[in-house]
XYZ file of C-alpha atoms in Angstrom:
733
model
C 17.539 23.553 34.469
C 16.876 21.487 37.606
C 17.059 24.577 39.789
C 14.330 26.088 37.609
C 12.384 22.803 37.633
C 12.071 22.330 41.403
C 9.513 25.080 42.187
C 7.329 23.903 39.302
C 7.732 20.286 40.402
C 6.499 21.177 43.869
C 3.522 23.186 42.637
C 2.658 20.447 40.118
C 2.805 17.817 42.859
C 0.695 19.809 45.320
C -1.901 21.119 42.910
C -2.039 17.794 41.091
C -2.570 15.952 44.346
C -5.289 18.388 45.421
C -7.131 18.022 42.128
C -6.522 14.264 42.091
C -7.944 13.841 45.586
C -11.052 15.744 44.558
C -11.525 13.554 41.496
C -10.909 10.412 43.578
C -13.611 11.404 46.057
C -16.027 12.239 43.234
C -15.456 8.898 41.535
C -15.579 6.896 44.763
C -18.812 8.558 45.848
C -20.512 7.854 42.508
C -19.329 4.228 42.546
C -20.647 3.646 46.054
C -23.897 5.359 45.134
C -24.394 2.959 42.221
C -24.133 5.768 39.708
C -21.275 4.604 37.486
C -23.175 5.857 34.467
C -22.570 9.394 35.729
C -18.745 9.032 35.692
C -18.425 10.470 32.134
C -19.900 13.698 33.488
C -17.069 13.923 36.029
C -14.420 13.324 33.354
C -16.080 15.900 31.110
C -15.720 18.528 33.815
C -12.121 17.476 34.450
C -11.230 17.751 30.747
C -12.926 21.139 30.547
C -10.871 22.348 33.523
C -7.655 21.143 31.855
C -8.632 22.899 28.617
C -9.332 26.092 30.558
C -5.935 25.929 32.298
C -4.011 25.367 29.058
C -5.960 28.163 27.390
C -5.223 30.496 30.274
C -1.497 29.768 29.899
C -1.709 30.515 26.159
C -3.477 33.807 26.818
C -0.788 34.857 29.305
C 2.025 33.933 26.907
C 0.686 35.534 23.748
C -0.758 38.593 25.435
C 2.580 39.374 27.086
C 4.394 38.886 23.760
C 2.383 41.705 22.194
C 3.569 44.262 24.755
C 6.622 46.494 24.728
C 9.586 45.522 26.892
C 8.636 47.929 29.667
C 4.999 46.841 29.556
C 6.050 43.179 29.649
C 8.009 43.836 32.823
C 5.010 45.553 34.412
C 2.617 42.819 33.221
C 4.881 40.034 34.437
C 5.499 41.733 37.761
C 1.779 42.203 38.368
C 1.018 38.559 37.594
C 3.883 37.476 39.844
C 2.210 39.302 42.724
C -1.121 37.677 41.816
C 0.569 34.258 41.678
C 2.009 34.798 45.154
C -1.461 35.715 46.452
C -2.968 32.559 44.929
C -0.232 30.282 46.241
C -0.474 31.818 49.712
C -4.250 31.369 49.794
C -3.887 27.800 48.509
C -1.357 26.898 51.205
C -3.586 28.159 54.034
C -6.773 26.713 52.517
C -5.285 23.231 52.156
C -3.892 23.322 55.666
C -7.423 23.918 56.971
C -9.310 21.715 54.516
C -7.196 18.566 54.198
C -9.113 16.812 56.994
C -12.594 17.719 55.727
C -12.036 17.651 51.970
C -13.850 14.390 51.294
C -16.944 15.329 53.248
C -17.227 18.677 51.485
C -16.938 17.104 48.036
C -19.392 14.312 48.935
C -21.977 16.860 49.917
C -21.626 18.594 46.560
C -21.870 15.279 44.702
C -25.017 14.343 46.573
C -26.603 17.652 45.561
C -25.419 17.238 41.976
C -26.914 13.758 41.648
C -30.286 15.164 42.527
C -30.049 18.157 40.189
C -28.872 16.592 36.913
C -25.891 16.039 34.623
C -24.980 19.678 34.099
C -24.516 20.318 37.804
C -22.202 17.306 38.179
C -20.115 18.493 35.228
C -19.959 21.959 36.757
C -19.004 20.548 40.167
C -15.981 18.658 38.822
C -15.075 21.548 36.497
C -15.008 24.124 39.304
C -13.233 21.804 41.734
C -10.397 20.970 39.337
C -10.381 24.255 37.397
C -9.254 26.311 40.361
C -6.191 24.126 40.834
C -5.483 24.250 37.099
C -5.649 28.035 36.879
C -3.337 28.409 39.880
C -0.898 25.942 38.298
C -0.949 27.727 34.913
C -0.313 31.133 36.505
C 2.519 29.875 38.701
C 4.151 27.992 35.810
C 3.998 31.077 33.597
C 5.573 33.149 36.359
C 8.398 30.686 37.079
C 9.128 30.191 33.362
C 9.389 33.944 32.901
C 11.683 34.248 35.911
C 13.909 31.496 34.510
C 13.905 32.972 30.989
C 13.230 29.491 29.645
C 10.367 27.018 29.690
C 12.051 23.602 29.486
C 12.982 23.407 33.178
C 9.680 24.645 34.646
C 7.575 22.520 32.273
C 9.686 19.438 32.956
C 9.388 19.937 36.704
C 5.633 20.509 36.512
C 5.180 17.437 34.297
C 7.077 15.236 36.741
C 5.112 16.667 39.668
C 1.740 16.120 37.985
C 2.689 12.585 36.936
C 3.765 11.746 40.494
C 0.548 13.274 41.865
C -1.533 11.146 39.476
C 0.367 8.028 40.552
C -0.162 8.860 44.234
C -3.893 9.428 43.747
C -4.234 6.152 41.872
C -2.383 4.373 44.649
C -4.660 5.953 47.246
C -7.743 4.971 45.304
C -6.573 1.366 44.949
C -5.611 1.175 48.648
C -1.928 0.792 47.822
C -0.711 3.886 49.673
C -1.382 5.585 52.940
C -0.298 9.205 53.199
C -0.634 11.542 56.137
C -2.179 14.370 54.132
C -2.059 16.887 56.948
C 1.686 16.445 57.379
C 2.257 16.363 53.609
C 0.466 19.644 52.973
C 2.104 21.248 56.020
C 5.645 20.346 54.878
C 5.095 21.374 51.268
C 3.339 24.517 52.482
C 6.482 25.643 54.329
C 8.626 25.122 51.219
C 6.106 26.876 48.967
C 6.011 29.908 51.261
C 9.794 30.251 50.875
C 9.505 29.888 47.081
C 6.620 32.372 46.963
C 8.790 34.911 48.813
C 11.303 34.658 45.985
C 8.578 35.043 43.360
C 7.369 38.142 45.196
C 10.885 39.615 45.121
C 11.186 38.843 41.394
C 7.786 40.427 40.750
C 8.745 43.583 42.608
C 11.926 43.799 40.541
C 9.879 43.457 37.354
C 7.620 46.275 38.477
C 10.680 48.426 39.126
C 12.074 47.669 35.677
C 8.648 48.413 34.237
C 8.808 51.855 35.952
C 5.702 51.040 38.016
C 7.640 51.126 41.295
C 10.647 53.322 42.203
C 14.051 52.284 43.508
C 15.264 50.262 40.551
C 18.875 51.337 41.090
C 18.882 51.369 44.911
C 20.665 48.100 45.651
C 20.660 46.662 49.149
C 22.872 43.747 48.098
C 25.264 43.606 45.145
C 27.567 40.595 45.167
C 27.971 40.484 41.385
C 31.691 41.050 41.657
C 32.322 38.231 44.134
C 29.659 35.617 43.323
C 29.965 33.483 40.209
C 26.585 33.768 38.460
C 27.334 30.701 36.347
C 28.137 28.394 39.275
C 25.775 25.540 40.113
C 24.942 26.989 43.514
C 24.059 30.382 42.008
C 21.857 28.709 39.414
C 20.162 26.608 42.107
C 19.500 29.555 44.427
C 18.166 31.699 41.604
C 16.046 28.913 40.127
C 14.513 27.683 43.390
C 14.441 30.793 45.572
C 14.785 33.618 42.990
C 17.693 35.011 44.993
C 20.097 36.918 42.758
C 23.552 38.403 43.479
C 22.110 41.916 43.163
C 18.816 42.826 44.889
C 17.212 46.200 45.482
C 16.001 47.431 48.859
C 12.388 46.896 47.791
C 13.099 43.300 46.782
C 14.803 42.539 50.091
C 12.036 44.227 52.094
C 9.329 42.333 50.197
C 11.140 39.012 50.529
C 11.929 39.296 54.232
C 8.579 40.897 55.142
C 6.505 38.276 53.319
C 8.542 35.405 54.739
C 8.348 36.718 58.301
C 4.613 37.449 58.319
C 3.279 34.516 56.279
C 5.545 31.858 57.793
C 4.673 33.014 61.306
C 0.931 32.835 60.611
C 1.276 29.459 58.929
C 3.284 27.887 61.757
C 0.898 29.281 64.394
C -2.030 27.880 62.451
C -0.431 24.440 62.288
C 0.129 24.455 66.051
C -3.467 25.522 66.598
C -4.805 22.668 64.503
C -2.650 20.178 66.389
C -3.894 21.531 69.720
C -7.563 21.190 68.747
C -6.925 17.669 67.474
C -5.310 16.688 70.759
C -8.323 17.957 72.753
C -10.714 16.014 70.531
C -8.725 12.811 70.870
C -8.560 13.159 74.661
C -12.329 13.625 74.780
C -12.864 10.405 72.815
C -13.980 11.973 69.555
C -12.313 9.875 66.865
C -11.567 11.080 63.363
C -14.555 10.320 61.105
C -14.016 7.791 58.328
C -13.931 9.046 54.759
C -15.147 5.950 52.974
C -18.796 5.601 53.948
C -21.187 6.655 51.192
C -23.779 8.865 52.755
C -22.090 8.467 56.156
C -20.196 11.044 58.252
C -17.992 13.055 55.924
C -14.801 14.120 57.715
C -11.372 13.498 56.192
C -9.001 11.619 58.464
C -5.290 12.079 58.805
C -4.369 9.052 56.728
C -5.919 8.199 53.431
C -6.105 4.805 51.730
C -8.625 3.383 49.261
C -10.056 0.319 47.703
C -12.610 -0.126 44.973
C -15.097 1.609 47.204
C -13.068 4.823 47.302
C -10.550 6.633 49.493
C -10.481 5.792 53.168
C -9.160 8.036 55.905
C -8.250 7.024 59.359
C -5.646 8.192 61.782
C -8.197 7.052 64.377
C -11.301 5.458 62.931
C -14.835 5.720 64.255
C -16.137 2.459 65.686
C -17.544 0.321 62.861
C -20.859 -1.570 63.246
C -20.703 -5.357 63.680
C -19.890 -7.127 60.434
C -22.707 -9.002 58.750
C -22.345 -12.725 57.969
C -20.675 -13.421 54.631
C -23.920 -14.699 53.155
C -25.659 -11.429 53.985
C -22.993 -9.135 52.564
C -23.476 -7.574 49.128
C -20.706 -8.053 46.512
C -17.572 -6.173 47.539
C -17.104 -4.480 44.192
C -20.648 -3.192 43.739
C -22.392 -2.241 47.005
C -26.068 -1.392 46.728
C -26.896 2.285 46.655
C -27.965 3.814 49.912
C -31.273 5.639 50.044
C -29.477 8.883 50.899
C -27.507 9.053 47.658
C -29.175 6.717 45.151
C -30.252 8.569 42.051
C -33.925 8.754 41.296
C -34.848 7.161 37.953
C -36.090 9.751 35.514
C -38.370 9.438 32.525
C -36.403 9.508 29.291
C -36.957 12.727 27.411
C -38.725 12.640 24.101
C -35.869 14.389 22.254
C -32.474 13.206 23.501
C -29.436 15.401 22.922
C -26.423 13.650 21.334
C -24.219 12.165 24.061
C -21.139 13.947 22.725
C -22.662 17.433 22.666
C -22.037 18.533 26.268
C -18.477 17.116 26.542
C -17.405 18.723 23.268
C -19.000 22.047 24.192
C -17.423 22.359 27.636
C -13.982 21.192 26.504
C -13.824 23.237 23.297
C -15.314 26.364 24.879
C -12.215 27.473 26.841
C -9.945 26.808 23.856
C -12.149 28.865 21.523
C -12.353 31.682 24.049
C -8.556 31.675 24.457
C -8.137 31.729 20.698
C -10.380 34.776 20.507
C -8.406 36.591 23.207
C -5.085 35.754 21.540
C -6.425 36.886 18.172
C -7.499 40.211 19.645
C -4.099 40.561 21.362
C -2.075 39.616 18.283
C 1.585 39.402 19.267
C 2.656 40.615 15.860
C 3.366 44.307 15.466
C 0.472 46.421 14.341
C 0.287 46.385 10.566
C 1.471 49.728 9.240
C 1.114 51.343 5.872
C 3.333 50.722 2.900
C 6.098 53.331 2.738
C 7.752 54.021 -0.617
C 11.436 54.939 -0.868
C 13.705 55.858 -3.756
C 16.816 57.863 -4.576
C 14.670 60.951 -5.197
C 11.887 60.585 -2.620
C 11.822 58.964 0.794
C 8.907 58.036 3.046
C 6.023 58.534 0.624
C 2.791 57.320 2.211
C 4.081 57.765 5.761
C 1.428 59.074 8.158
C 1.438 59.438 11.919
C 1.208 55.884 13.350
C -0.390 54.835 16.611
C 2.047 54.348 19.528
C 3.282 50.777 19.925
C 5.129 48.236 17.823
C 4.619 48.888 14.142
C 5.384 46.835 11.051
C 6.186 49.204 8.183
C 6.234 47.746 4.677
C 9.172 49.424 2.978
C 8.940 49.329 -0.839
C 11.827 50.532 -3.000
C 10.306 52.227 -6.040
C 13.639 53.579 -7.315
C 16.494 52.171 -9.368
C 19.172 51.944 -6.676
C 19.704 49.824 -3.594
C 19.218 51.964 -0.486
C 19.804 51.954 3.223
C 16.599 52.977 4.989
C 16.419 54.376 8.529
C 13.549 55.472 10.771
C 15.084 58.371 12.687
C 14.488 61.198 15.110
C 15.400 64.154 12.868
C 16.369 66.332 15.823
C 19.125 63.966 17.022
C 19.535 61.538 14.082
C 18.904 58.682 16.535
C 17.860 55.501 14.738
C 14.689 53.589 15.736
C 14.872 50.975 12.981
C 16.758 50.212 9.798
C 16.922 48.096 6.656
C 20.247 47.509 4.981
C 20.413 46.982 1.231
C 16.778 47.389 0.166
C 16.986 46.420 -3.517
C 14.934 48.121 -6.265
C 11.415 46.750 -6.657
C 11.481 44.812 -3.383
C 9.412 45.139 -0.210
C 10.681 44.302 3.255
C 9.325 44.679 6.780
C 10.798 47.189 9.196
C 9.582 46.635 12.748
C 9.998 49.475 15.235
C 8.426 50.627 18.486
C 6.816 54.043 18.223
C 6.101 56.291 21.212
C 5.649 60.001 21.701
C 8.190 61.924 19.623
C 9.186 63.075 16.143
C 9.879 60.606 13.330
C 11.179 60.768 9.769
C 12.558 58.415 7.119
C 16.105 58.716 5.851
C 17.117 56.971 2.609
C 20.763 56.578 1.611
C 21.059 55.238 -1.962
C 24.146 53.337 -3.032
C 25.060 56.084 -5.494
C 23.429 59.379 -4.690
C 22.585 61.901 -2.042
C 20.785 61.220 1.205
C 17.053 61.990 1.175
C 15.091 62.660 4.368
C 11.301 62.705 4.557
C 9.105 65.279 6.235
C 9.042 64.894 10.032
C 5.839 63.639 11.673
C 4.888 64.132 15.287
C 3.420 61.229 17.301
C 1.556 62.116 20.466
C 1.883 60.371 23.801
C 4.626 59.735 26.323
C 8.202 59.174 25.175
C 9.720 55.757 25.610
C 10.818 54.324 22.265
C 14.428 53.189 22.282
C 16.744 54.728 19.710
C 20.431 54.382 18.942
C 22.476 57.510 18.316
C 24.357 56.774 15.080
C 28.123 56.508 14.892
C 30.146 57.924 12.026
C 33.637 57.199 10.759
C 34.682 60.484 12.351
C 33.372 59.342 15.761
C 35.534 56.225 15.589
C 38.651 58.065 14.382
C 39.951 58.887 17.874
C 39.375 55.360 19.323
C 41.008 53.861 16.226
C 44.066 56.107 16.585
C 44.432 55.182 20.248
C 44.124 51.476 19.551
C 46.589 51.600 16.642
C 49.101 53.177 19.018
C 48.463 50.357 21.520
C 49.044 47.721 18.812
C 52.184 49.451 17.581
C 53.663 49.382 21.085
C 52.677 45.738 21.430
C 54.357 44.811 18.144
C 57.573 46.526 19.236
C 57.544 44.404 22.384
C 56.745 41.311 20.312
C 59.806 41.833 18.111
C 62.042 42.048 21.175
C 60.578 38.941 22.801
C 60.536 36.730 19.710
C 64.167 37.730 19.134
C 64.982 36.630 22.706
C 63.132 33.332 22.105
C 65.146 32.712 18.950
C 68.407 33.398 20.810
C 67.424 30.919 23.557
C 66.793 28.142 21.082
C 69.938 28.876 19.061
C 71.957 28.636 22.288
C 70.220 25.388 23.264
C 68.646 26.834 26.440
C 65.295 25.092 26.018
C 64.169 25.585 29.637
C 64.585 29.336 29.289
C 62.989 29.169 25.847
C 59.785 27.696 27.290
C 59.393 30.635 29.687
C 60.238 33.188 26.994
C 57.877 31.475 24.552
C 54.930 32.032 26.903
C 55.872 35.691 27.485
C 56.108 36.372 23.749
C 52.923 34.472 22.933
C 50.923 36.365 25.555
C 52.153 39.627 24.025
C 50.761 38.616 20.638
C 47.507 37.273 22.143
C 46.760 40.669 23.701
C 46.468 42.304 20.241
C 43.298 40.425 19.262
C 41.336 43.308 17.784
C 43.936 43.764 15.029
C 44.110 40.145 13.805
C 41.987 40.904 10.746
C 44.371 43.717 9.826
C 47.507 41.559 10.035
C 46.582 39.782 6.784
C 48.886 36.782 6.057
C 51.159 37.536 9.000
C 48.628 36.133 11.476
C 48.702 32.665 9.905
C 52.510 32.692 9.849
C 52.851 33.876 13.446
C 49.987 32.098 15.243
C 48.452 29.678 12.759
C 46.995 26.315 13.820
C 47.814 23.018 12.116
C 44.121 22.381 11.369
C 43.624 21.425 7.719
C 47.302 21.012 6.877
C 48.028 17.682 5.126
C 50.877 16.827 7.498
C 49.276 18.223 10.633
C 51.846 19.311 13.229
C 54.613 17.917 11.002
C 53.585 19.855 7.904
C 56.230 22.192 6.478
C 53.708 25.052 6.419
C 53.026 24.746 10.159
C 55.050 27.653 11.577
C 55.005 30.254 14.303
C 54.237 30.097 18.017
C 52.245 26.874 18.015
C 54.859 25.015 15.974
C 57.558 26.056 18.444
C 55.263 25.110 21.351
C 54.852 21.619 19.937
C 58.606 21.169 19.614
C 59.486 22.596 23.021
C 57.002 20.419 24.905
C 57.494 17.240 22.872
C 61.237 16.842 23.341
C 62.351 18.150 19.945
C 66.055 19.143 19.940
C 67.106 22.771 19.569
C 68.627 22.095 16.148
C 65.208 21.240 14.716
C 63.628 24.437 16.121
C 66.283 26.997 15.190
C 64.891 27.698 11.738
C 61.267 27.957 12.973
C 62.261 30.336 15.789
C 64.313 32.507 13.447
C 61.407 32.655 10.994
C 59.028 33.712 13.805
C 61.348 36.565 14.772
C 61.571 37.720 11.138
C 57.786 37.525 10.631
C 57.222 39.566 13.805
C 59.619 42.237 12.571
C 57.940 42.200 9.158
C 54.517 42.665 10.741
C 55.688 45.625 12.786
C 57.101 47.257 9.663
C 53.930 46.608 7.610
C 51.339 47.502 10.242
C 51.447 51.335 9.852
C 50.547 50.889 6.187
C 47.842 48.250 6.671
C 44.182 49.217 6.357
C 42.596 49.046 9.813
C 38.847 49.480 9.295
C 37.389 51.542 12.132
C 34.196 49.434 12.062
C 36.307 46.452 13.142
C 36.705 47.907 16.637
C 33.069 47.371 17.749
C 33.008 43.915 16.150
C 36.164 42.773 17.918
C 34.758 43.797 21.311
C 33.145 40.378 21.629
C 34.876 38.397 18.854
C 38.160 38.206 20.797
C 36.484 36.332 23.637
C 34.338 34.289 21.268
C 37.578 32.855 19.898
C 38.836 32.380 23.443
C 35.761 30.348 24.369
C 35.978 28.326 21.164
C 39.709 27.586 21.126
C 41.616 28.367 24.333
C 38.941 27.212 26.805
C 38.438 23.959 24.906
C 42.164 23.189 24.684
C 41.933 23.128 20.884
C 45.048 25.284 20.407
C 47.130 23.600 23.101
C 50.215 21.954 21.571
C 51.578 20.606 24.853
C 52.342 23.596 27.086
C 48.986 23.578 28.923
C 48.950 27.375 28.874
C 45.550 27.926 27.276
C 44.373 29.889 30.301
C 47.440 32.159 30.081
C 46.429 32.950 26.499
C 42.838 33.532 27.636
C 44.160 35.952 30.253
C 46.023 37.868 27.533
C 42.892 37.921 25.364
C 40.958 39.391 28.272
C 43.614 42.095 28.674
C 43.240 42.946 24.979
C 39.455 43.149 25.344
C 39.822 45.457 28.328
C 42.113 47.754 26.338
C 39.689 47.842 23.417
C 36.755 48.744 25.679
C 38.790 51.543 27.239
C 39.200 53.296 23.878
C 35.507 52.760 23.070
C 34.348 53.976 26.483
C 33.438 57.563 25.461
C 31.116 56.316 22.717
C 29.543 53.530 24.783
C 28.932 55.626 27.884
C 26.719 58.114 26.046
C 24.728 55.392 24.253
C 24.373 52.728 26.939
C 25.315 54.126 30.375
C 24.677 50.834 32.181
C 26.591 48.603 29.794
C 30.180 49.233 30.856
C 29.532 48.941 34.627
C 27.916 45.575 33.979
C 30.781 44.496 31.725
C 33.333 45.634 34.323
C 31.715 43.314 36.857
C 31.824 40.450 34.336
C 35.493 41.104 33.549
C 36.403 41.188 37.239
C 34.623 37.872 37.770
C 36.404 36.219 34.840
C 39.766 37.716 35.846
C 39.383 36.285 39.344
C 38.738 32.807 37.939
C 41.754 33.040 35.645
C 43.951 34.280 38.484
C 42.964 31.254 40.558
C 44.471 29.029 37.827
C 47.779 30.951 37.858
C 50.352 29.539 40.284
C 53.655 31.436 40.250
C 54.978 30.993 36.722
C 52.660 28.083 35.935
C 49.058 27.762 34.804
C 46.562 24.963 35.332
C 45.976 23.220 31.974
C 42.386 23.362 30.763
C 42.073 19.570 30.721
C 43.055 19.404 34.403
C 40.359 21.745 35.644
C 37.711 19.986 37.681
C 34.203 20.022 36.282
C 32.934 22.755 38.616
C 35.884 25.081 37.884
C 35.516 24.557 34.128
C 31.775 25.267 34.352
C 32.432 28.488 36.287
C 35.001 29.612 33.750
C 32.754 28.878 30.769
C 29.788 30.496 32.508
C 31.675 33.684 33.339
C 33.001 33.948 29.779
C 29.558 33.308 28.331
C 27.992 35.971 30.555
C 30.631 38.498 29.509
C 30.026 37.681 25.845
C 26.287 38.125 26.311
C 26.749 41.531 27.916
C 29.185 42.586 25.172
C 26.881 41.485 22.351
C 25.088 44.896 22.002
C 28.360 46.748 21.298
C 28.466 46.119 17.496
C 24.889 47.380 17.075
C 25.422 50.383 19.319
C 28.553 51.463 17.445
C 27.653 50.379 13.943
C 28.711 52.917 11.330
C 25.553 53.950 9.475
C 25.567 55.766 6.170
C 24.423 59.345 6.316
C 25.290 60.634 2.881
């Protein structure tokens, strides 16, 4: 989170300080000009600028949500490039303008005082609004890059709050800040961050098919860099550097950094050189505080009640007047140059609240209109009737894009309903168990292609509607359905793997029982781990083992006597005894029972019902259990071998994916290569905890190692999560 927060913190601090300085100068100038009554006009413009910025952020968020995935990538990538352009321009503009900011704003205020309230409101609105729009765009970009908003918003909030505190301190003459140095230092950091945003934007454009080269990687360290480590999170959050980067990303990052940083540094040196010449010639830096006086911004900025004051070197001040001749310090008389000219009150006065409400509410109303026109909800489609005798009544060719079809079951049977491509039977959307007389939404993305409805009633024949052609380019994602027949070969292969594993288990539990009966407890501990790892590698079949699983590997959770309960049996009961000093005599019966249960399971397994649909589900459930139990130490009964069990679970997952590979490769070609990288990363972390015949206990892992292990497991689970949907068995008849 903090890695994602830092770029937003920096932009919030810089933009907030820029806007705050502008407001400070506006307020100070009005106070010194004796025009305090005009301050509400400044705050009205400021509030309007804030409303515009928030509305702009809402428009970006909700407009992007209404786009398809590919379009979102293209939209986000384009705005990332725009954000980089804005940030780059802002960095160079502030480097040039920091010294003359106050004078420029004072000139505008002087003109506004002479032209009326509306111009003063507009002056403050435009001055602050630009900073607000830049901030909103950059925040939206960084939040999208981080895939979460909490970190970027927190960082921006802290930065804006700090900027407000700094501006208040400057105004009250509490702080002195060298603005030129501040904006130079933060400019260097922002250029580096902007280079990362540019690289991320280019990657988005590649994923959105706007730019080529999406698979041409210049750097791919996914197999050797832990994506869940703190340093990886920090680098990705702050600099948008990822383990895998395409050639275009690298070229954009390096090219931008080289060109922009060089120009920025040369510009800073040039400014310093000019300043040195001026100082040698005796030209001091003009003071910022004089109302109606010379208007340059000095290097250092402080303030009192009469506004911000700048002065690295100050211009020579006129001789001070005697105390009796000085006006009150808090309310100096207006100077002729800036004093407002009294005006005759109009006959019909507008309500005082009218202008503030109008300028503040205007941006919000406009944003609401834009969001309403770009409704993020899918386009409302027609109602489609389905039944056991007719399917897809009322279906007409929809417009391309996300559609919300209202599926109404007019028949007497519950039905499965699928939106399909009739030429390949690929599924674009589905509803399971649509009951008679009910209506449910089916949301699907429609692009160029052929579409039809397929209805599979609970008791009856499949009905398919007439096919309808939708014009336009192809691009809608569909899943090729899987049948029981498709899963028959993987199931046969996995059953053979389990059968071999059970044969090994019988041998090893028998050896464990012999060790304990002979009183060789040291040997029994080693043989216990070998046998337990054999059982742990058969994870995909646990649901098939029925009551045998509880007998062989049950936990004491929920048993009245806990670890001492008579019903606590199997591997974990023996583990508790072996590592808690229990004598061999007390473990003989438990070990013998484990050997008998293992033999009974092997004998029963060929006749047990192994549902083929369990294979896709177990692809991620094995490691879900690992993360929940082994990596938390919940199942550890004293041996400290939770990571050895996790290693066996990973081996079982790898075996399961190998039998599912033919089906997954044709449906998601990129999934298995990504998963292979995740598995290699997790395997490397587990291997680092394996020392000879021993394993590091989970509770002895340092915080960083535990975080890496959890992160790698979580990433693998996330990448495995599509498998059940990809290989779900869908009814076809």
